[in-house]
Amino acid sequence: MLDNLNKFIKTHKAENEGIHRYFKVCIEDINRNNLYTLRRVCMYITLVYILMMSVALFAVPNFRLDWIHLMIIPLLLVYYFINRYIIRTSTVLSTNTVGIICCTFYFWLALIFIVMDNISFPETRALWTPYLVLTFPMLYTDRLTKYVMEELVMIVIFCILSYEHKDFSLFVKDFYAIFAAYVLSLLCAHIVLEVRSREGLAITELKRIGSLDKLTRVLNKDALLNNIRDYYERKKYGNACAMCVIDLDDFKHVNDNLGHNTGDLLLERVGQLLHDSFRSYDIIGRYGGDEFVVLMPDMADVSSLEMRCRTLQMLLVDFSLGNGQPFTVSIGGIIDKSSCDSAEIFRIADDALYMSKLSGKNCCTTWVIEDRGFSGKPVLVVFTKGDKAGTSKLYKEGSQHFDIISARTDKEALSYISQYHKNISIVFLEMDAIDDFEMVLRYIKTREGFANIPVLAVASSEENSKLAKELGADEVLLENSPEALYKKTIHKLIGM
């Protein structure tokens, strides 16, 4: 006996845990199903109402339409426009909003039924309200505790009107009927929730398994892009997030020299490290081959982003497959504070990865992307370490004709070029830091989509001038060149 009781308690506890997890994991599906059911209920109530009123007018003796019968029409009209608006705009509503919309409809529907049962037909036993109480759990998915409160409010109102408008003997019968319907509805609610939770969690698990890359156990490409797109569709302007594009260094060399089995072990390890290095709610996926993408909601701190990327790199360096060679990854990271869409942010993060690749193996490049207003004039990016003579001449000549963006580091310059490349008419480089200058110029001239941006280099010596030409600068001027030559060269480059 005790064993059976303990077994029943454990089973009931497991069922409740499953229902609780169902509301936590499947809440978006629950919201969609509740809105869909609401539309169907409105449609069927309208059809049944028209049919029943038509039959009653012709088949029921002494039947007359009164104001109570017409109360349902404004409700159905209001919800017709609400449902139409939700469908046409494809609006994604919050759980609270869905709950308010659905519960408000069922509450007013219950009030109409209560009035009909107690005022329109005071000489007969209640019919419509018990039916609604009994079927409510099948129409609307909610937690059991909320069912208790929502239906209890209906019953209290029903009992008050029944007591006021009916004979006491009918009131007792109505009370019994509504109480029996209430108890049965709660039992049905638990059974329905148990079945729905099992089905919902099973479907969710199947979707999860189907969305995973079988080797790395992170999201596959389709699921990754869908999750990122869904996040950006919900993302409010001003909410910062971060995106990382991660690429294994020399992965082809690993496959060619150590074998594809070793390459698979390495990819599997990277998938595990991504789960260990980032948060549980971050969107992590394999974009293809040896490239991975991580989207981090509510991430606005560059230091935190860099720390996570460096942690991933350090953990991978410690991983060994017996060949004695360390494995490394290059990373391009973006803090997105802009209004760009997901495709544009992915492109910029990929540009940051390209900078990491140019910088050497095991590098991490992080940029902060923000909106910047332009006046409509051509955009000129100025990269200089300080206030040089060439820069002064440029500002004197260009401030009236250009929107000028200044950068002090190669990282800053390339982030601007990546974000605003469609608006940039010319890039101005002062060759006072050869390594940084070389990085920016090499990046522009080798990156697809940027090679057509004209570059004006200003050199402090003939030696630097020669180097700039070798690196591919479109035009090279010396610092002491006359202003007229600066002006002529700029106009020439803009016309390219």
C-alpha positions as a Python dict, from the first residue, in 0.01 Angstrom:
ca = {
    (1, 'M'): (0, 0, 0),
    (2, 'L'): (273, 242, 101),
    (3, 'D'): (478, 143, -204),
    (4, 'N'): (186, 223, -432),
    (5, 'L'): (131, 554, -255),
    (6, 'N'): (498, 648, -288),
    (7, 'K'): (492, 547, -653),
    (8, 'F'): (183, 763, -710),
    (9, 'I'): (347, 1061, -536),
    (10, 'K'): (665, 1026, -742),
    (11, 'T'): (465, 994, -1064),
    (12, 'H'): (256, 1298, -977),
    (13, 'K'): (568, 1497, -887),
    (14, 'A'): (733, 1399, -1218),
    (15, 'E'): (419, 1504, -1407),
    (16, 'N'): (418, 1845, -1235),
    (17, 'E'): (789, 1892, -1310),
    (18, 'G'): (720, 1808, -1675),
    (19, 'I'): (436, 2063, -1688),
    (20, 'H'): (657, 2327, -1524),
    (21, 'R'): (935, 2260, -1776),
    (22, 'Y'): (679, 2270, -2059),
    (23, 'F'): (583, 2627, -1968),
    (24, 'K'): (948, 2724, -1939),
    (25, 'V'): (1071, 2566, -2264),
    (26, 'C'): (768, 2585, -2492),
    (27, 'I'): (616, 2919, -2391),
    (28, 'E'): (640, 3065, -2743),
    (29, 'D'): (455, 2765, -2889),
    (30, 'I'): (196, 2794, -2611),
    (31, 'N'): (140, 3161, -2698),
    (32, 'R'): (98, 3081, -3068),
    (33, 'N'): (-143, 2795, -2993),
    (34, 'N'): (-350, 3010, -2757),
    (35, 'L'): (-385, 3283, -3020),
    (36, 'Y'): (-470, 3026, -3289),
    (37, 'T'): (-734, 2865, -3065),
    (38, 'L'): (-877, 3208, -2987),
    (39, 'R'): (-925, 3274, -3359),
    (40, 'R'): (-1095, 2939, -3409),
    (41, 'V'): (-1321, 2990, -3106),
    (42, 'C'): (-1428, 3332, -3235),
    (43, 'M'): (-1503, 3186, -3577),
    (44, 'Y'): (-1701, 2887, -3450),
    (45, 'I'): (-1893, 3089, -3191),
    (46, 'T'): (-1995, 3329, -3468),
    (47, 'L'): (-2116, 3045, -3693),
    (48, 'V'): (-2295, 2859, -3414),
    (49, 'Y'): (-2448, 3182, -3280),
    (50, 'I'): (-2593, 3276, -3619),
    (51, 'L'): (-2725, 2923, -3670),
    (52, 'M'): (-2884, 2897, -3324),
    (53, 'M'): (-3046, 3240, -3340),
    (54, 'S'): (-3189, 3156, -3683),
    (55, 'V'): (-3326, 2824, -3560),
    (56, 'A'): (-3467, 2981, -3242),
    (57, 'L'): (-3647, 3255, -3432),
    (58, 'F'): (-3830, 3005, -3654),
    (59, 'A'): (-3855, 2695, -3437),
    (60, 'V'): (-3886, 2809, -3072),
    (61, 'P'): (-4232, 2940, -2976),
    (62, 'N'): (-4243, 3291, -2831),
    (63, 'F'): (-3867, 3341, -2875),
    (64, 'R'): (-3760, 3703, -2910),
    (65, 'L'): (-3418, 3860, -2949),
    (66, 'D'): (-3333, 4101, -2668),
    (67, 'W'): (-3028, 4305, -2566),
    (68, 'I'): (-2872, 4010, -2383),
    (69, 'H'): (-2862, 3801, -2700),
    (70, 'L'): (-2689, 4086, -2880),
    (71, 'M'): (-2417, 4137, -2615),
    (72, 'I'): (-2191, 3885, -2785),
    (73, 'I'): (-2180, 4077, -3115),
    (74, 'P'): (-1954, 4368, -2997),
    (75, 'L'): (-1719, 4117, -2833),
    (76, 'L'): (-1683, 3913, -3153),
    (77, 'L'): (-1634, 4230, -3362),
    (78, 'V'): (-1362, 4364, -3133),
    (79, 'Y'): (-1174, 4035, -3138),
    (80, 'Y'): (-1219, 4001, -3512),
    (81, 'F'): (-1014, 4320, -3557),
    (82, 'I'): (-762, 4217, -3288),
    (83, 'N'): (-703, 3880, -3456),
    (84, 'R'): (-685, 4041, -3798),
    (85, 'Y'): (-426, 4292, -3678),
    (86, 'I'): (-209, 4020, -3519),
    (87, 'I'): (-217, 3811, -3839),
    (88, 'R'): (-153, 4099, -4081),
    (89, 'T'): (135, 4253, -3886),
    (90, 'S'): (287, 3918, -3778),
    (91, 'T'): (334, 4081, -3438),
    (92, 'V'): (526, 3873, -3182),
    (93, 'L'): (342, 3928, -2853),
    (94, 'S'): (479, 3877, -2506),
    (95, 'T'): (337, 3606, -2281),
    (96, 'N'): (164, 3864, -2062),
    (97, 'T'): (3, 4031, -2364),
    (98, 'V'): (-124, 3697, -2499),
    (99, 'G'): (-261, 3612, -2156),
    (100, 'I'): (-444, 3946, -2130),
    (101, 'I'): (-594, 3914, -2481),
    (102, 'C'): (-715, 3556, -2432),
    (103, 'C'): (-832, 3583, -2070),
    (104, 'T'): (-1019, 3907, -2142),
    (105, 'F'): (-1210, 3738, -2424),
    (106, 'Y'): (-1302, 3431, -2219),
    (107, 'F'): (-1396, 3647, -1919),
    (108, 'W'): (-1640, 3859, -2121),
    (109, 'L'): (-1774, 3548, -2292),
    (110, 'A'): (-1834, 3397, -1946),
    (111, 'L'): (-2013, 3714, -1830),
    (112, 'I'): (-2243, 3697, -2133),
    (113, 'F'): (-2321, 3331, -2065),
    (114, 'I'): (-2378, 3405, -1695),
    (115, 'V'): (-2624, 3683, -1780),
    (116, 'M'): (-2804, 3460, -2032),
    (117, 'D'): (-2833, 3172, -1781),
    (118, 'N'): (-2958, 3388, -1494),
    (119, 'I'): (-3143, 3684, -1645),
    (120, 'S'): (-3267, 3563, -1985),
    (121, 'F'): (-3373, 3222, -1852),
    (122, 'P'): (-3441, 3260, -1476),
    (123, 'E'): (-3698, 2977, -1474),
    (124, 'T'): (-3458, 2708, -1606),
    (125, 'R'): (-3136, 2550, -1488),
    (126, 'A'): (-2806, 2699, -1605),
    (127, 'L'): (-2668, 2551, -1924),
    (128, 'W'): (-2407, 2770, -2096),
    (129, 'T'): (-2188, 2869, -1801),
    (130, 'P'): (-2120, 2511, -1678),
    (131, 'Y'): (-2032, 2413, -2036),
    (132, 'L'): (-1784, 2700, -2063),
    (133, 'V'): (-1625, 2621, -1725),
    (134, 'L'): (-1588, 2257, -1827),
    (135, 'T'): (-1435, 2327, -2169),
    (136, 'F'): (-1215, 2623, -2068),
    (137, 'P'): (-897, 2410, -2007),
    (138, 'M'): (-933, 2263, -2358),
    (139, 'L'): (-960, 2609, -2514),
    (140, 'Y'): (-683, 2792, -2331),
    (141, 'T'): (-348, 2658, -2208),
    (142, 'D'): (-246, 2801, -1872),
    (143, 'R'): (-95, 2692, -1542),
    (144, 'L'): (-324, 2495, -1309),
    (145, 'T'): (-302, 2758, -1035),
    (146, 'K'): (-427, 3021, -1279),
    (147, 'Y'): (-713, 2794, -1390),
    (148, 'V'): (-821, 2774, -1024),
    (149, 'M'): (-834, 3154, -986),
    (150, 'E'): (-974, 3235, -1332),
    (151, 'E'): (-1264, 2991, -1307),
    (152, 'L'): (-1328, 3073, -942),
    (153, 'V'): (-1396, 3436, -1039),
    (154, 'M'): (-1651, 3318, -1298),
    (155, 'I'): (-1822, 3091, -1043),
    (156, 'V'): (-1849, 3362, -777),
    (157, 'I'): (-2016, 3601, -1024),
    (158, 'F'): (-2242, 3322, -1148),
    (159, 'C'): (-2355, 3226, -797),
    (160, 'I'): (-2431, 3586, -702),
    (161, 'L'): (-2655, 3641, -1006),
    (162, 'S'): (-2817, 3300, -971),
    (163, 'Y'): (-2902, 3368, -606),
    (164, 'E'): (-3044, 3711, -693),
    (165, 'H'): (-3258, 3613, -994),
    (166, 'K'): (-3365, 3251, -942),
    (167, 'D'): (-3573, 3051, -704),
    (168, 'F'): (-3368, 2903, -421),
    (169, 'S'): (-3424, 2545, -536),
    (170, 'L'): (-3294, 2634, -883),
    (171, 'F'): (-3003, 2819, -725),
    (172, 'V'): (-2903, 2503, -534),
    (173, 'K'): (-2917, 2298, -853),
    (174, 'D'): (-2713, 2561, -1041),
    (175, 'F'): (-2459, 2573, -760),
    (176, 'Y'): (-2420, 2196, -773),
    (177, 'A'): (-2387, 2198, -1153),
    (178, 'I'): (-2130, 2478, -1160),
    (179, 'F'): (-1930, 2327, -872),
    (180, 'A'): (-1926, 1985, -1042),
    (181, 'A'): (-1817, 2148, -1368),
    (182, 'Y'): (-1543, 2334, -1177),
    (183, 'V'): (-1402, 2018, -1019),
    (184, 'L'): (-1417, 1825, -1345),
    (185, 'S'): (-1255, 2113, -1535),
    (186, 'L'): (-957, 2115, -1294),
    (187, 'L'): (-915, 1738, -1335),
    (188, 'C'): (-938, 1779, -1711),
    (189, 'A'): (-693, 2069, -1695),
    (190, 'H'): (-433, 1853, -1522),
    (191, 'I'): (-480, 1568, -1771),
    (192, 'V'): (-471, 1802, -2071),
    (193, 'L'): (-161, 1983, -1940),
    (194, 'E'): (14, 1652, -1879),
    (195, 'V'): (-57, 1533, -2236),
    (196, 'R'): (33, 1869, -2390),
    (197, 'S'): (355, 1891, -2189),
    (198, 'R'): (469, 1545, -2301),
    (199, 'E'): (392, 1619, -2665),
    (200, 'G'): (538, 1972, -2651),
    (201, 'L'): (863, 1862, -2482),
    (202, 'A'): (898, 1565, -2719),
    (203, 'I'): (857, 1791, -3024),
    (204, 'T'): (1101, 2044, -2876),
    (205, 'E'): (1359, 1772, -2816),
    (206, 'L'): (1319, 1642, -3172),
    (207, 'K'): (1366, 1997, -3305),
    (208, 'R'): (1672, 2041, -3083),
    (209, 'I'): (1830, 1719, -3202),
    (210, 'G'): (1748, 1803, -3564),
    (211, 'S'): (1901, 2149, -3526),
    (212, 'L'): (2235, 2025, -3388),
    (213, 'D'): (2551, 1958, -3583),
    (214, 'K'): (2609, 1589, -3516),
    (215, 'L'): (2986, 1624, -3480),
    (216, 'T'): (3026, 1935, -3265),
    (217, 'R'): (2687, 1928, -3083),
    (218, 'V'): (2633, 2298, -3151),
    (219, 'L'): (2362, 2437, -3381),
    (220, 'N'): (2392, 2354, -3749),
    (221, 'K'): (2402, 2634, -4006),
    (222, 'D'): (2028, 2655, -4076),
    (223, 'A'): (1933, 2653, -3708),
    (224, 'L'): (2210, 2901, -3628),
    (225, 'L'): (2098, 3154, -3889),
    (226, 'N'): (1731, 3110, -3793),
    (227, 'N'): (1807, 3170, -3425),
    (228, 'I'): (2019, 3478, -3501),
    (229, 'R'): (1753, 3616, -3735),
    (230, 'D'): (1478, 3554, -3478),
    (231, 'Y'): (1684, 3729, -3210),
    (232, 'Y'): (1741, 4036, -3428),
    (233, 'E'): (1371, 4052, -3517),
    (234, 'R'): (1289, 4070, -3145),
    (235, 'K'): (1586, 4287, -3049),
    (236, 'K'): (1495, 4638, -2939),
    (237, 'Y'): (1700, 4935, -3055),
    (238, 'G'): (1960, 5023, -2793),
    (239, 'N'): (1999, 4667, -2661),
    (240, 'A'): (2362, 4576, -2721),
    (241, 'C'): (2474, 4228, -2816),
    (242, 'A'): (2795, 4065, -2936),
    (243, 'M'): (2882, 3836, -3223),
    (244, 'C'): (3197, 3631, -3276),
    (245, 'V'): (3310, 3456, -3592),
    (246, 'I'): (3567, 3188, -3506),
    (247, 'D'): (3792, 3010, -3754),
    (248, 'L'): (4041, 2730, -3691),
    (249, 'D'): (4391, 2815, -3811),
    (250, 'D'): (4544, 2580, -4071),
    (251, 'F'): (4258, 2331, -4044),
    (252, 'K'): (4325, 2202, -4395),
    (253, 'H'): (4681, 2127, -4282),
    (254, 'V'): (4539, 1922, -3991),
    (255, 'N'): (4319, 1716, -4224),
    (256, 'D'): (4592, 1667, -4484),
    (257, 'N'): (4873, 1575, -4243),
    (258, 'L'): (4699, 1420, -3944),
    (259, 'G'): (4394, 1271, -4113),
    (260, 'H'): (4023, 1349, -4117),
    (261, 'N'): (3963, 1154, -3796),
    (262, 'T'): (4198, 1391, -3616),
    (263, 'G'): (4022, 1686, -3778),
    (264, 'D'): (3688, 1552, -3653),
    (265, 'L'): (3827, 1514, -3300),
    (266, 'L'): (3951, 1872, -3314),
    (267, 'L'): (3611, 2003, -3430),
    (268, 'E'): (3438, 1802, -3159),
    (269, 'R'): (3672, 1955, -2899),
    (270, 'V'): (3605, 2307, -3029),
    (271, 'G'): (3231, 2249, -2996),
    (272, 'Q'): (3277, 2145, -2633),
    (273, 'L'): (3504, 2442, -2559),
    (274, 'L'): (3249, 2682, -2706),
    (275, 'H'): (2988, 2550, -2463),
    (276, 'D'): (3239, 2584, -2177),
    (277, 'S'): (3360, 2934, -2270),
    (278, 'F'): (3026, 3106, -2337),
    (279, 'R'): (2697, 3139, -2153),
    (280, 'S'): (2422, 2877, -2160),
    (281, 'Y'): (2179, 3111, -2337),
    (282, 'D'): (2426, 3231, -2601),
    (283, 'I'): (2353, 3115, -2957),
    (284, 'I'): (2640, 2890, -3066),
    (285, 'G'): (2660, 2723, -3404),
    (286, 'R'): (2880, 2580, -3676),
    (287, 'Y'): (2855, 2798, -3985),
    (288, 'G'): (3041, 2554, -4204),
    (289, 'G'): (3369, 2361, -4223),
    (290, 'D'): (3594, 2497, -3950),
    (291, 'E'): (3402, 2822, -3893),
    (292, 'F'): (3181, 2884, -3590),
    (293, 'V'): (2958, 3173, -3488),
    (294, 'V'): (2850, 3284, -3139),
    (295, 'L'): (2581, 3544, -3070),
    (296, 'M'): (2574, 3684, -2715),
    (297, 'P'): (2257, 3871, -2618),
    (298, 'D'): (2289, 4161, -2372),
    (299, 'M'): (2667, 4183, -2409),
    (300, 'A'): (2798, 4542, -2420),
    (301, 'D'): (3139, 4515, -2253),
    (302, 'V'): (3440, 4475, -2483),
    (303, 'S'): (3662, 4349, -2199),
    (304, 'S'): (3420, 4066, -2119),
    (305, 'L'): (3400, 3971, -2485),
    (306, 'E'): (3779, 3968, -2522),
    (307, 'M'): (3818, 3765, -2202),
    (308, 'R'): (3584, 3494, -2332),
    (309, 'C'): (3763, 3483, -2666),
    (310, 'R'): (4107, 3464, -2501),
    (311, 'T'): (3982, 3189, -2269),
    (312, 'L'): (3871, 2986, -2571),
    (313, 'Q'): (4209, 3034, -2737),
    (314, 'M'): (4403, 2933, -2425),
    (315, 'L'): (4193, 2620, -2370),
    (316, 'L'): (4241, 2510, -2730),
    (317, 'V'): (4618, 2563, -2717),
    (318, 'D'): (4627, 2319, -2421),
    (319, 'F'): (4443, 2054, -2626),
    (320, 'S'): (4670, 1785, -2769),
    (321, 'L'): (4616, 1492, -3004),
    (322, 'G'): (4964, 1356, -2960),
    (323, 'N'): (5127, 1540, -3247),
    (324, 'G'): (5299, 1800, -3029),
    (325, 'Q'): (5156, 2090, -3230),
    (326, 'P'): (4923, 2344, -3062),
    (327, 'F'): (4588, 2416, -3223),
    (328, 'T'): (4482, 2780, -3255),
    (329, 'V'): (4181, 2983, -3365),
    (330, 'S'): (4142, 3332, -3507),
    (331, 'I'): (3842, 3533, -3387),
    (332, 'G'): (3655, 3838, -3510),
    (333, 'G'): (3430, 3988, -3241),
    (334, 'I'): (3170, 4265, -3263),
    (335, 'I'): (2987, 4460, -2994),
    (336, 'D'): (2672, 4571, -3177),
    (337, 'K'): (2517, 4894, -3053),
    (338, 'S'): (2383, 4988, -3395),
    (339, 'S'): (2059, 4948, -3587),
    (340, 'C'): (2216, 4709, -3843),
    (341, 'D'): (2043, 4383, -3924),
    (342, 'S'): (2188, 4039, -3850),
    (343, 'A'): (2333, 3991, -4200),
    (344, 'E'): (2524, 4319, -4182),
    (345, 'I'): (2660, 4245, -3834),
    (346, 'F'): (2773, 3901, -3950),
    (347, 'R'): (2954, 4062, -4245),
    (348, 'I'): (3131, 4310, -4014),
    (349, 'A'): (3230, 4032, -3772),
    (350, 'D'): (3370, 3838, -4069),
    (351, 'D'): (3570, 4149, -4163),
    (352, 'A'): (3709, 4156, -3807),
    (353, 'L'): (3806, 3789, -3847),
    (354, 'Y'): (3989, 3878, -4168),
    (355, 'M'): (4195, 4134, -3974),
    (356, 'S'): (4283, 3861, -3722),
    (357, 'K'): (4395, 3634, -4006),
    (358, 'L'): (4615, 3908, -4152),
    (359, 'S'): (4766, 3971, -3808),
    (360, 'G'): (4880, 3609, -3776),
    (361, 'K'): (4753, 3294, -3607),
    (362, 'N'): (4570, 3286, -3275),
    (363, 'C'): (4465, 3654, -3291),
    (364, 'C'): (4144, 3817, -3173),
    (365, 'T'): (4003, 4141, -3317),
    (366, 'T'): (3713, 4316, -3142),
    (367, 'W'): (3523, 4616, -3276),
    (368, 'V'): (3241, 4826, -3133),
    (369, 'I'): (2977, 4913, -3393),
    (370, 'E'): (2759, 5220, -3338),
    (371, 'D'): (2534, 5430, -3557),
    (372, 'R'): (2687, 5747, -3695),
    (373, 'G'): (2499, 6024, -3873),
    (374, 'F'): (2630, 6169, -4198),
    (375, 'S'): (2535, 6495, -4363),
    (376, 'G'): (2523, 6346, -4711),
    (377, 'K'): (2869, 6464, -4813),
    (378, 'P'): (3135, 6213, -4926),
    (379, 'V'): (3296, 6032, -4631),
    (380, 'L'): (3672, 6052, -4577),
    (381, 'V'): (3850, 5824, -4327),
    (382, 'V'): (4170, 5972, -4182),
    (383, 'F'): (4419, 5737, -4016),
    (384, 'T'): (4697, 5919, -3833),
    (385, 'K'): (4883, 5884, -3506),
    (386, 'G'): (4902, 6256, -3439),
    (387, 'D'): (4861, 6606, -3578),
    (388, 'K'): (5084, 6607, -3882),
    (389, 'A'): (5128, 6866, -4153),
    (390, 'G'): (4951, 6649, -4409),
    (391, 'T'): (4655, 6600, -4180),
    (392, 'S'): (4626, 6972, -4117),
    (393, 'K'): (4622, 7042, -4491),
    (394, 'L'): (4362, 6772, -4540),
    (395, 'Y'): (4129, 6913, -4276),
    (396, 'K'): (4174, 7259, -4419),
    (397, 'E'): (4089, 7138, -4769),
    (398, 'G'): (3834, 6867, -4688),
    (399, 'S'): (3625, 6984, -4391),
    (400, 'Q'): (3397, 7188, -4619),
    (401, 'H'): (3344, 6906, -4866),
    (402, 'F'): (3363, 6582, -4662),
    (403, 'D'): (3229, 6409, -4354),
    (404, 'I'): (3564, 6325, -4192),
    (405, 'I'): (3609, 6023, -3962),
    (406, 'S'): (3937, 6015, -3768),
    (407, 'A'): (4109, 5699, -3643),
    (408, 'R'): (4420, 5664, -3425),
    (409, 'T'): (4476, 5288, -3456),
    (410, 'D'): (4459, 5036, -3738),
    (411, 'K'): (4184, 4851, -3549),
    (412, 'E'): (3973, 5165, -3524),
    (413, 'A'): (4037, 5260, -3888),
    (414, 'L'): (3938, 4917, -4020),
    (415, 'S'): (3623, 4904, -3805),
    (416, 'Y'): (3512, 5232, -3963),
    (417, 'I'): (3601, 5112, -4312),
    (418, 'S'): (3408, 4787, -4261),
    (419, 'Q'): (3099, 4956, -4122),
    (420, 'Y'): (3082, 5255, -4359),
    (421, 'H'): (3254, 5122, -4672),
    (422, 'K'): (2950, 5197, -4888),
    (423, 'N'): (2970, 5566, -4791),
    (424, 'I'): (3350, 5610, -4801),
    (425, 'S'): (3491, 5807, -5094),
    (426, 'I'): (3857, 5806, -4989),
    (427, 'V'): (4091, 5678, -4716),
    (428, 'F'): (4375, 5906, -4603),
    (429, 'L'): (4679, 5737, -4441),
    (430, 'E'): (4967, 5913, -4268),
    (431, 'M'): (5271, 5686, -4278),
    (432, 'D'): (5399, 5757, -3928),
    (433, 'A'): (5346, 5400, -3802),
    (434, 'I'): (5463, 5165, -4079),
    (435, 'D'): (5326, 4842, -3931),
    (436, 'D'): (4978, 4983, -3870),
    (437, 'F'): (4979, 5158, -4207),
    (438, 'E'): (5078, 4835, -4380),
    (439, 'M'): (4797, 4645, -4207),
    (440, 'V'): (4529, 4896, -4314),
    (441, 'L'): (4653, 4921, -4673),
    (442, 'R'): (4697, 4546, -4713),
    (443, 'Y'): (4353, 4488, -4570),
    (444, 'I'): (4184, 4734, -4806),
    (445, 'K'): (4360, 4609, -5116),
    (446, 'T'): (4310, 4237, -5049),
    (447, 'R'): (3959, 4232, -4900),
    (448, 'E'): (3682, 4179, -5152),
    (449, 'G'): (3447, 4474, -5155),
    (450, 'F'): (3705, 4723, -5025),
    (451, 'A'): (3966, 4713, -5303),
    (452, 'N'): (3783, 4983, -5499),
    (453, 'I'): (3814, 5236, -5213),
    (454, 'P'): (4086, 5484, -5316),
    (455, 'V'): (4375, 5531, -5071),
    (456, 'L'): (4584, 5847, -5041),
    (457, 'A'): (4908, 5792, -4849),
    (458, 'V'): (5112, 6080, -4704),
    (459, 'A'): (5478, 5992, -4643),
    (460, 'S'): (5735, 6171, -4433),
    (461, 'S'): (6027, 6055, -4653),
    (462, 'E'): (6107, 5924, -5000),
    (463, 'E'): (6170, 5581, -4848),
    (464, 'N'): (5819, 5569, -4697),
    (465, 'S'): (5675, 5701, -5023),
    (466, 'K'): (5833, 5412, -5212),
    (467, 'L'): (5700, 5162, -4958),
    (468, 'A'): (5348, 5303, -4986),
    (469, 'K'): (5353, 5259, -5362),
    (470, 'E'): (5477, 4901, -5325),
    (471, 'L'): (5192, 4825, -5086),
    (472, 'G'): (4935, 4945, -5336),
    (473, 'A'): (4840, 5301, -5234),
    (474, 'D'): (4650, 5469, -5519),
    (475, 'E'): (4834, 5801, -5470),
    (476, 'V'): (5131, 5901, -5251),
    (477, 'L'): (5219, 6256, -5143),
    (478, 'L'): (5496, 6391, -4926),
    (479, 'E'): (5407, 6584, -4613),
    (480, 'N'): (5553, 6906, -4752),
    (481, 'S'): (5353, 6889, -5077),
    (482, 'P'): (5164, 7213, -5158),
    (483, 'E'): (4797, 7246, -5071),
    (484, 'A'): (4702, 7275, -5438),
    (485, 'L'): (4850, 6930, -5500),
    (486, 'Y'): (4651, 6786, -5207),
    (487, 'K'): (4333, 6935, -5350),
    (488, 'K'): (4403, 6809, -5702),
    (489, 'T'): (4491, 6458, -5582),
    (490, 'I'): (4181, 6426, -5364),
    (491, 'H'): (3950, 6529, -5648),
    (492, 'K'): (4130, 6290, -5880),
    (493, 'L'): (4079, 5996, -5640),
    (494, 'I'): (3714, 6078, -5583),
    (495, 'G'): (3658, 6068, -5957),
    (496, 'M'): (3811, 5721, -5990),
}
